[in-house]
Amino acid sequence: MSTTTYARQLRAARDEFVVTGRVPERYRAAVRPEIAASWARSRSGGVSPEEVHLPALPEVDEKSELAMVAGPVLDRLASEIDELGGAVFLANSQAQLVRSWIPDEMVRTSLRRILAEPGASCNEAHVGTNGIGTALADGKTKIIGGPEHWGELHQDMTCVAAPIVHPVTRRTAGALNVTLMDQQIHPALTALVRWGIEEIRQGLLERTGKAERLLFEQFMARRRSDRPSLLLSPRLCIADPAAAALLPDLDAAELWDQVSSSRQPGGATELELADGAVVPVNVTPVEEGLLIEVRRQGRPPRRRSAVRPRACAAFAAAAEAGADAIAAGLPLLITGETGVGKLTLARRLTSADADLDPLIVVDCRAHVDEPGRLAEDVRTVGAGARVLLLRHLDGIGYPAAKLLAPVLEMLTSSPRPPQLIATTTRRRNGPDVLQVVFERFATVTVEVPPLRDRVADLPTLLSALTAGHDRRARWSPEAIEVLGRRTWPGNVRELENVVQRTLSNSGGLIRVADLPLDVRQEAGRRSLTRMERAERDAIMAALENSRGNKVIAAEELGISRSSLYRKIERYGLADAGQVEVRLRS
């Protein structure tokens, strides 16, 4: 395939994806799965391909530790690519440009069109697929060539970017990006970027080593042997054996947050230990950190009463009813809004029983235009299945239902019938055969509650979603409280997206400042009135009915498309009705 043909196919695939949310079958060979995944994030985040300017964010620190260490490295990188007509960018962990090196005046003029200047945001949530934002979102080196970009004005650029992981804290400190005004990918660029990353990491390590030595010298000079003592900075903790025994599970960042937020003017404060005990401490500021000494006590340390919210009763009841249905071999219908975790619940209900392995899933929506193929697939895989799950059953039409009903009758009357499970977004009472298909699963119906009604489950859900990415990461109570204020129109699927975006920029203890900017901004918004909630729910239903097609949704609601777009942005409904992206493995 020629380069021109490949670029043309990519452009056509992206244009169609913007409208439908799916990679066309005829172009799938041209679209890398990681690019399709980034497009999906861009579309679900409501990023407009036409609005391609990089939005400016406040408070960029151009003299940060990262910027100072990276300066000489990026000067050399810029000289290496000068003849190629390129630019070098340094971004912080929030994908905000900190510094730029653009030797060529023509390149500088071209990049000025998209406002690629210090302070601008390259976050995927703001501008869609791009080198810096996508590298930070995935935590890997990324090459984004020409039409793979989401924004229109980025289509003639090639970006190579990689995250910068701090060698001591193991947190993402930022990203390094090289951009060429060309759709061609130069293999040497990846090697140059990786060289730059290693040089920056080495500089950060040397700088950290100096701080460690200074802190250790101060600690040895000022600590008192009769008190458990430790010296603390935002990223480093030096403790004697007695203090280390008291604080076995807390990291430097978490301790710093505790002490900094509660320190009294006179230096006396309290410290909450890992087991919930609270001890009095003296805090003395020293150069580069704080000296903390645990004071003597005449009685055992008191403990803070931690009242944990009870788990969501509605979800527990749904899970229990579903388990009873599975145990009795009864057909089970799982309903709930988009993204609440219906498939996850089905897997949970069947995974504990070895006789119900494996779970065979047929996505009815994948064959919406091929009813005969859907019926044949169900017939073929259902004959030997132990558990057969029909996903998105409410997405079939009358022709598919007419063919599917006798297939289900045949399967249930076989000598070893499969356990039948179906998931639907809504309980649907269609005519004739469609009704028969749904009645097949009417024996037991459970509804998974939306995430906005499961705030008490947030800590458990966050732990489960985080474990698959970073087992060391923990969520602070303040961050969980902020997440609990969201309306979560995309439910658990949206929460998983937020978790992935947060972990790409943070690790260890996750604080409010580590959350994506849009999440923090929404936390400060007022609560919706009853009328606004009704309007939001109506728009959500219309988007789900139209499978995310905003033209059809606007017609159903009787409003203009421009009004619908404004309301979608106002209520944060970019994920509603989102069509699942199916990628070729």
PDB file of N, CA, C and O in Angstrom, residues 193-251:
ATOM      1  N   VAL A 193      14.214  10.451  20.901  1.00  0.00           N
ATOM      2  CA  VAL A 193      13.331  10.732  22.036  1.00  0.00           C
ATOM      3  C   VAL A 193      13.706   9.855  23.219  1.00  0.00           C
ATOM      4  O   VAL A 193      13.773  10.340  24.366  1.00  0.00           O
ATOM      5  N   ARG A 194      13.985   8.585  22.990  1.00  0.00           N
ATOM      6  CA  ARG A 194      14.353   7.696  24.085  1.00  0.00           C
ATOM      7  C   ARG A 194      15.682   8.110  24.702  1.00  0.00           C
ATOM      8  O   ARG A 194      15.866   8.018  25.926  1.00  0.00           O
ATOM      9  N   TRP A 195      16.615   8.579  23.866  1.00  0.00           N
ATOM     10  CA  TRP A 195      17.876   9.093  24.404  1.00  0.00           C
ATOM     11  C   TRP A 195      17.604  10.298  25.301  1.00  0.00           C
ATOM     12  O   TRP A 195      18.146  10.407  26.410  1.00  0.00           O
ATOM     13  N   GLY A 196      16.738  11.199  24.831  1.00  0.00           N
ATOM     14  CA  GLY A 196      16.402  12.376  25.616  1.00  0.00           C
ATOM     15  C   GLY A 196      15.752  12.020  26.942  1.00  0.00           C
ATOM     16  O   GLY A 196      16.069  12.621  27.985  1.00  0.00           O
ATOM     17  N   ILE A 197      14.883  11.032  26.926  1.00  0.00           N
ATOM     18  CA  ILE A 197      14.210  10.598  28.162  1.00  0.00           C
ATOM     19  C   ILE A 197      15.230  10.092  29.179  1.00  0.00           C
ATOM     20  O   ILE A 197      15.193  10.447  30.363  1.00  0.00           O
ATOM     21  N   GLU A 198      16.164   9.263  28.734  1.00  0.00           N
ATOM     22  CA  GLU A 198      17.165   8.703  29.646  1.00  0.00           C
ATOM     23  C   GLU A 198      18.083   9.788  30.207  1.00  0.00           C
ATOM     24  O   GLU A 198      18.463   9.747  31.383  1.00  0.00           O
ATOM     25  N   GLU A 199      18.437  10.774  29.373  1.00  0.00           N
ATOM     26  CA  GLU A 199      19.276  11.864  29.848  1.00  0.00           C
ATOM     27  C   GLU A 199      18.547  12.691  30.903  1.00  0.00           C
ATOM     28  O   GLU A 199      19.134  13.096  31.915  1.00  0.00           O
ATOM     29  N   ILE A 200      17.270  12.940  30.686  1.00  0.00           N
ATOM     30  CA  ILE A 200      16.474  13.703  31.651  1.00  0.00           C
ATOM     31  C   ILE A 200      16.336  12.915  32.947  1.00  0.00           C
ATOM     32  O   ILE A 200      16.458  13.463  34.048  1.00  0.00           O
ATOM     33  N   ARG A 201      16.059  11.617  32.854  1.00  0.00           N
ATOM     34  CA  ARG A 201      15.935  10.783  34.049  1.00  0.00           C
ATOM     35  C   ARG A 201      17.248  10.773  34.845  1.00  0.00           C
ATOM     36  O   ARG A 201      17.240  10.817  36.076  1.00  0.00           O
ATOM     37  N   GLN A 202      18.370  10.723  34.135  1.00  0.00           N
ATOM     38  CA  GLN A 202      19.662  10.736  34.818  1.00  0.00           C
ATOM     39  C   GLN A 202      19.860  12.062  35.543  1.00  0.00           C
ATOM     40  O   GLN A 202      20.362  12.103  36.675  1.00  0.00           O
ATOM     41  N   GLY A 203      19.451  13.162  34.899  1.00  0.00           N
ATOM     42  CA  GLY A 203      19.558  14.466  35.538  1.00  0.00           C
ATOM     43  C   GLY A 203      18.685  14.569  36.773  1.00  0.00           C
ATOM     44  O   GLY A 203      19.097  15.143  37.796  1.00  0.00           O
ATOM     45  N   LEU A 204      17.479  14.016  36.694  1.00  0.00           N
ATOM     46  CA  LEU A 204      16.592  14.017  37.863  1.00  0.00           C
ATOM     47  C   LEU A 204      17.176  13.176  38.987  1.00  0.00           C
ATOM     48  O   LEU A 204      17.064  13.529  40.170  1.00  0.00           O
ATOM     49  N   LEU A 205      17.790  12.052  38.629  1.00  0.00           N
ATOM     50  CA  LEU A 205      18.386  11.178  39.638  1.00  0.00           C
ATOM     51  C   LEU A 205      19.540  11.882  40.349  1.00  0.00           C
ATOM     52  O   LEU A 205      19.657  11.820  41.579  1.00  0.00           O
ATOM     53  N   GLU A 206      20.406  12.569  39.579  1.00  0.00           N
ATOM     54  CA  GLU A 206      21.534  13.278  40.184  1.00  0.00           C
ATOM     55  C   GLU A 206      21.045  14.399  41.084  1.00  0.00           C
ATOM     56  O   GLU A 206      21.585  14.624  42.170  1.00  0.00           O
ATOM     57  N   ARG A 207      20.001  15.105  40.631  1.00  0.00           N
ATOM     58  CA  ARG A 207      19.459  16.207  41.431  1.00  0.00           C
ATOM     59  C   ARG A 207      18.851  15.671  42.728  1.00  0.00           C
ATOM     60  O   ARG A 207      19.006  16.269  43.796  1.00  0.00           O
ATOM     61  N   THR A 208      18.154  14.530  42.623  1.00  0.00           N
ATOM     62  CA  THR A 208      17.560  13.919  43.802  1.00  0.00           C
ATOM     63  C   THR A 208      18.635  13.434  44.762  1.00  0.00           C
ATOM     64  O   THR A 208      18.509  13.533  45.978  1.00  0.00           O
ATOM     65  N   GLY A 209      19.735  12.905  44.229  1.00  0.00           N
ATOM     66  CA  GLY A 209      20.818  12.441  45.071  1.00  0.00           C
ATOM     67  C   GLY A 209      21.390  13.546  45.940  1.00  0.00           C
ATOM     68  O   GLY A 209      21.697  13.336  47.118  1.00  0.00           O
ATOM     69  N   LYS A 210      21.512  14.746  45.401  1.00  0.00           N
ATOM     70  CA  LYS A 210      22.018  15.876  46.180  1.00  0.00           C
ATOM     71  C   LYS A 210      21.051  16.209  47.319  1.00  0.00           C
ATOM     72  O   LYS A 210      21.466  16.479  48.446  1.00  0.00           O
ATOM     73  N   ALA A 211      19.752  16.199  47.010  1.00  0.00           N
ATOM     74  CA  ALA A 211      18.758  16.493  48.039  1.00  0.00           C
ATOM     75  C   ALA A 211      18.775  15.432  49.128  1.00  0.00           C
ATOM     76  O   ALA A 211      18.634  15.743  50.318  1.00  0.00           O
ATOM     77  N   GLU A 212      18.959  14.170  48.734  1.00  0.00           N
ATOM     78  CA  GLU A 212      19.014  13.094  49.720  1.00  0.00           C
ATOM     79  C   GLU A 212      20.194  13.287  50.683  1.00  0.00           C
ATOM     80  O   GLU A 212      20.052  13.142  51.896  1.00  0.00           O
ATOM     81  N   ARG A 213      21.358  13.620  50.129  1.00  0.00           N
ATOM     82  CA  ARG A 213      22.535  13.802  50.977  1.00  0.00           C
ATOM     83  C   ARG A 213      22.333  14.959  51.958  1.00  0.00           C
ATOM     84  O   ARG A 213      22.683  14.874  53.139  1.00  0.00           O
ATOM     85  N   LEU A 214      21.743  16.067  51.449  1.00  0.00           N
ATOM     86  CA  LEU A 214      21.513  17.225  52.308  1.00  0.00           C
ATOM     87  C   LEU A 214      20.539  16.887  53.426  1.00  0.00           C
ATOM     88  O   LEU A 214      20.754  17.238  54.596  1.00  0.00           O
ATOM     89  N   LEU A 215      19.458  16.182  53.081  1.00  0.00           N
ATOM     90  CA  LEU A 215      18.477  15.799  54.093  1.00  0.00           C
ATOM     91  C   LEU A 215      19.083  14.864  55.134  1.00  0.00           C
ATOM     92  O   LEU A 215      18.833  14.998  56.332  1.00  0.00           O
ATOM     93  N   PHE A 216      19.885  13.921  54.688  1.00  0.00           N
ATOM     94  CA  PHE A 216      20.469  12.962  55.615  1.00  0.00           C
ATOM     95  C   PHE A 216      21.426  13.668  56.597  1.00  0.00           C
ATOM     96  O   PHE A 216      21.431  13.374  57.793  1.00  0.00           O
ATOM     97  N   GLU A 217      22.205  14.617  56.092  1.00  0.00           N
ATOM     98  CA  GLU A 217      23.116  15.352  56.963  1.00  0.00           C
ATOM     99  C   GLU A 217      22.342  16.139  58.023  1.00  0.00           C
ATOM    100  O   GLU A 217      22.722  16.174  59.198  1.00  0.00           O
ATOM    101  N   GLN A 218      21.239  16.764  57.608  1.00  0.00           N
ATOM    102  CA  GLN A 218      20.418  17.514  58.558  1.00  0.00           C
ATOM    103  C   GLN A 218      19.777  16.578  59.578  1.00  0.00           C
ATOM    104  O   GLN A 218      19.677  16.905  60.769  1.00  0.00           O
ATOM    105  N   PHE A 219      19.340  15.429  59.113  1.00  0.00           N
ATOM    106  CA  PHE A 219      18.682  14.474  60.002  1.00  0.00           C
ATOM    107  C   PHE A 219      19.636  14.003  61.101  1.00  0.00           C
ATOM    108  O   PHE A 219      19.300  13.993  62.286  1.00  0.00           O
ATOM    109  N   MET A 220      20.843  13.644  60.719  1.00  0.00           N
ATOM    110  CA  MET A 220      21.805  13.148  61.689  1.00  0.00           C
ATOM    111  C   MET A 220      22.231  14.245  62.667  1.00  0.00           C
ATOM    112  O   MET A 220      22.522  13.980  63.830  1.00  0.00           O
ATOM    113  N   ALA A 221      22.222  15.477  62.208  1.00  0.00           N
ATOM    114  CA  ALA A 221      22.670  16.569  63.060  1.00  0.00           C
ATOM    115  C   ALA A 221      21.594  17.016  64.039  1.00  0.00           C
ATOM    116  O   ALA A 221      21.910  17.490  65.142  1.00  0.00           O
ATOM    117  N   ARG A 222      20.308  16.855  63.709  1.00  0.00           N
ATOM    118  CA  ARG A 222      19.258  17.480  64.503  1.00  0.00           C
ATOM    119  C   ARG A 222      18.346  16.504  65.232  1.00  0.00           C
ATOM    120  O   ARG A 222      17.573  16.902  66.093  1.00  0.00           O
ATOM    121  N   ARG A 223      18.375  15.217  64.891  1.00  0.00           N
ATOM    122  CA  ARG A 223      17.469  14.278  65.539  1.00  0.00           C
ATOM    123  C   ARG A 223      17.866  14.043  66.991  1.00  0.00           C
ATOM    124  O   ARG A 223      19.030  14.166  67.377  1.00  0.00           O
ATOM    125  N   ARG A 224      16.861  13.704  67.811  1.00  0.00           N
ATOM    126  CA  ARG A 224      17.087  13.356  69.215  1.00  0.00           C
ATOM    127  C   ARG A 224      16.910  11.852  69.362  1.00  0.00           C
ATOM    128  O   ARG A 224      15.916  11.277  68.921  1.00  0.00           O
ATOM    129  N   SER A 225      17.886  11.215  70.012  1.00  0.00           N
ATOM    130  CA  SER A 225      17.882   9.750  70.099  1.00  0.00           C
ATOM    131  C   SER A 225      16.768   9.211  70.977  1.00  0.00           C
ATOM    132  O   SER A 225      16.435   8.026  70.900  1.00  0.00           O
ATOM    133  N   ASP A 226      16.167  10.071  71.848  1.00  0.00           N
ATOM    134  CA  ASP A 226      15.137   9.565  72.751  1.00  0.00           C
ATOM    135  C   ASP A 226      13.740   9.641  72.156  1.00  0.00           C
ATOM    136  O   ASP A 226      12.764   9.320  72.831  1.00  0.00           O
ATOM    137  N   ARG A 227      13.597  10.082  70.920  1.00  0.00           N
ATOM    138  CA  ARG A 227      12.276  10.174  70.293  1.00  0.00           C
ATOM    139  C   ARG A 227      12.310   9.561  68.890  1.00  0.00           C
ATOM    140  O   ARG A 227      13.268   9.780  68.136  1.00  0.00           O
ATOM    141  N   PRO A 228      11.280   8.805  68.527  1.00  0.00           N
ATOM    142  CA  PRO A 228      11.179   8.362  67.130  1.00  0.00           C
ATOM    143  C   PRO A 228      11.153   9.592  66.216  1.00  0.00           C
ATOM    144  O   PRO A 228      10.356  10.509  66.426  1.00  0.00           O
ATOM    145  N   SER A 229      12.041   9.627  65.236  1.00  0.00           N
ATOM    146  CA  SER A 229      12.184  10.828  64.409  1.00  0.00           C
ATOM    147  C   SER A 229      12.267  10.454  62.939  1.00  0.00           C
ATOM    148  O   SER A 229      12.747   9.380  62.567  1.00  0.00           O
ATOM    149  N   LEU A 230      11.819  11.391  62.119  1.00  0.00           N
ATOM    150  CA  LEU A 230      11.969  11.231  60.676  1.00  0.00           C
ATOM    151  C   LEU A 230      12.083  12.598  60.031  1.00  0.00           C
ATOM    152  O   LEU A 230      11.606  13.597  60.566  1.00  0.00           O
ATOM    153  N   LEU A 231      12.756  12.645  58.883  1.00  0.00           N
ATOM    154  CA  LEU A 231      12.900  13.864  58.112  1.00  0.00           C
ATOM    155  C   LEU A 231      12.170  13.656  56.797  1.00  0.00           C
ATOM    156  O   LEU A 231      12.337  12.632  56.138  1.00  0.00           O
ATOM    157  N   LEU A 232      11.379  14.653  56.435  1.00  0.00           N
ATOM    158  CA  LEU A 232      10.404  14.464  55.362  1.00  0.00           C
ATOM    159  C   LEU A 232      10.515  15.576  54.331  1.00  0.00           C
ATOM    160  O   LEU A 232      10.706  16.750  54.669  1.00  0.00           O
ATOM    161  N   SER A 233      10.405  15.192  53.069  1.00  0.00           N
ATOM    162  CA  SER A 233      10.225  16.137  51.968  1.00  0.00           C
ATOM    163  C   SER A 233       9.063  15.616  51.141  1.00  0.00           C
ATOM    164  O   SER A 233       8.565  14.510  51.395  1.00  0.00           O
ATOM    165  N   PRO A 234       8.584  16.354  50.133  1.00  0.00           N
ATOM    166  CA  PRO A 234       7.433  15.862  49.365  1.00  0.00           C
ATOM    167  C   PRO A 234       7.649  14.516  48.695  1.00  0.00           C
ATOM    168  O   PRO A 234       6.692  13.849  48.323  1.00  0.00           O
ATOM    169  N   ARG A 235       8.912  14.092  48.528  1.00  0.00           N
ATOM    170  CA  ARG A 235       9.134  12.830  47.817  1.00  0.00           C
ATOM    171  C   ARG A 235      10.090  11.893  48.533  1.00  0.00           C
ATOM    172  O   ARG A 235      10.466  10.841  48.011  1.00  0.00           O
ATOM    173  N   LEU A 236      10.542  12.280  49.717  1.00  0.00           N
ATOM    174  CA  LEU A 236      11.558  11.488  50.393  1.00  0.00           C
ATOM    175  C   LEU A 236      11.285  11.456  51.882  1.00  0.00           C
ATOM    176  O   LEU A 236      10.857  12.445  52.469  1.00  0.00           O
ATOM    177  N   CYS A 237      11.537  10.291  52.511  1.00  0.00           N
ATOM    178  CA  CYS A 237      11.344  10.141  53.948  1.00  0.00           C
ATOM    179  C   CYS A 237      12.539   9.378  54.514  1.00  0.00           C
ATOM    180  O   CYS A 237      12.852   8.280  54.061  1.00  0.00           O
ATOM    181  N   ILE A 238      13.238   9.991  55.492  1.00  0.00           N
ATOM    182  CA  ILE A 238      14.342   9.336  56.183  1.00  0.00           C
ATOM    183  C   ILE A 238      13.898   9.124  57.623  1.00  0.00           C
ATOM    184  O   ILE A 238      13.608  10.091  58.337  1.00  0.00           O
ATOM    185  N   ALA A 239      13.832   7.881  58.071  1.00  0.00           N
ATOM    186  CA  ALA A 239      13.305   7.581  59.409  1.00  0.00           C
ATOM    187  C   ALA A 239      14.277   6.694  60.172  1.00  0.00           C
ATOM    188  O   ALA A 239      14.974   5.846  59.592  1.00  0.00           O
ATOM    189  N   ASP A 240      14.315   6.898  61.520  1.00  0.00           N
ATOM    190  CA  ASP A 240      15.085   5.981  62.346  1.00  0.00           C
ATOM    191  C   ASP A 240      14.248   4.720  62.583  1.00  0.00           C
ATOM    192  O   ASP A 240      13.060   4.688  62.246  1.00  0.00           O
ATOM    193  N   PRO A 241      14.822   3.639  63.126  1.00  0.00           N
ATOM    194  CA  PRO A 241      14.072   2.382  63.274  1.00  0.00           C
ATOM    195  C   PRO A 241      12.773   2.526  64.052  1.00  0.00           C
ATOM    196  O   PRO A 241      11.765   1.903  63.717  1.00  0.00           O
ATOM    197  N   ALA A 242      12.771   3.348  65.125  1.00  0.00           N
ATOM    198  CA  ALA A 242      11.550   3.495  65.935  1.00  0.00           C
ATOM    199  C   ALA A 242      10.439   4.147  65.122  1.00  0.00           C
ATOM    200  O   ALA A 242       9.278   3.737  65.180  1.00  0.00           O
ATOM    201  N   ALA A 243      10.776   5.179  64.336  1.00  0.00           N
ATOM    202  CA  ALA A 243       9.761   5.848  63.512  1.00  0.00           C
ATOM    203  C   ALA A 243       9.301   4.937  62.382  1.00  0.00           C
ATOM    204  O   ALA A 243       8.120   4.909  62.028  1.00  0.00           O
ATOM    205  N   ALA A 244      10.234   4.180  61.805  1.00  0.00           N
ATOM    206  CA  ALA A 244       9.864   3.265  60.722  1.00  0.00           C
ATOM    207  C   ALA A 244       8.890   2.203  61.204  1.00  0.00           C
ATOM    208  O   ALA A 244       7.990   1.785  60.471  1.00  0.00           O
ATOM    209  N   ALA A 245       9.032   1.760  62.451  1.00  0.00           N
ATOM    210  CA  ALA A 245       8.109   0.762  63.001  1.00  0.00           C
ATOM    211  C   ALA A 245       6.719   1.341  63.209  1.00  0.00           C
ATOM    212  O   ALA A 245       5.713   0.641  63.074  1.00  0.00           O
ATOM    213  N   LEU A 246       6.659   2.636  63.531  1.00  0.00           N
ATOM    214  CA  LEU A 246       5.357   3.283  63.720  1.00  0.00           C
ATOM    215  C   LEU A 246       4.648   3.534  62.401  1.00  0.00           C
ATOM    216  O   LEU A 246       3.419   3.555  62.339  1.00  0.00           O
ATOM    217  N   LEU A 247       5.407   3.735  61.322  1.00  0.00           N
ATOM    218  CA  LEU A 247       4.842   4.148  60.035  1.00  0.00           C
ATOM    219  C   LEU A 247       5.212   3.163  58.936  1.00  0.00           C
ATOM    220  O   LEU A 247       5.897   3.510  57.972  1.00  0.00           O
ATOM    221  N   PRO A 248       4.749   1.918  59.030  1.00  0.00           N
ATOM    222  CA  PRO A 248       5.204   0.896  58.082  1.00  0.00           C
ATOM    223  C   PRO A 248       4.586   1.010  56.696  1.00  0.00           C
ATOM    224  O   PRO A 248       5.179   0.550  55.733  1.00  0.00           O
ATOM    225  N   ASP A 249       3.377   1.602  56.583  1.00  0.00           N
ATOM    226  CA  ASP A 249       2.658   1.541  55.315  1.00  0.00           C
ATOM    227  C   ASP A 249       2.453   2.888  54.645  1.00  0.00           C
ATOM    228  O   ASP A 249       1.803   2.965  53.606  1.00  0.00           O
ATOM    229  N   LEU A 250       2.972   3.959  55.242  1.00  0.00           N
ATOM    230  CA  LEU A 250       2.728   5.280  54.681  1.00  0.00           C
ATOM    231  C   LEU A 250       3.926   5.737  53.865  1.00  0.00           C
ATOM    232  O   LEU A 250       5.067   5.598  54.294  1.00  0.00           O
ATOM    233  N   ASP A 251       3.658   6.339  52.669  1.00  0.00           N
ATOM    234  CA  ASP A 251       4.766   6.799  51.844  1.00  0.00           C
ATOM    235  C   ASP A 251       5.025   8.281  52.108  1.00  0.00           C
ATOM    236  O   ASP A 251       4.288   8.962  52.812  1.00  0.00           O
TER     237      ASP A 251
END
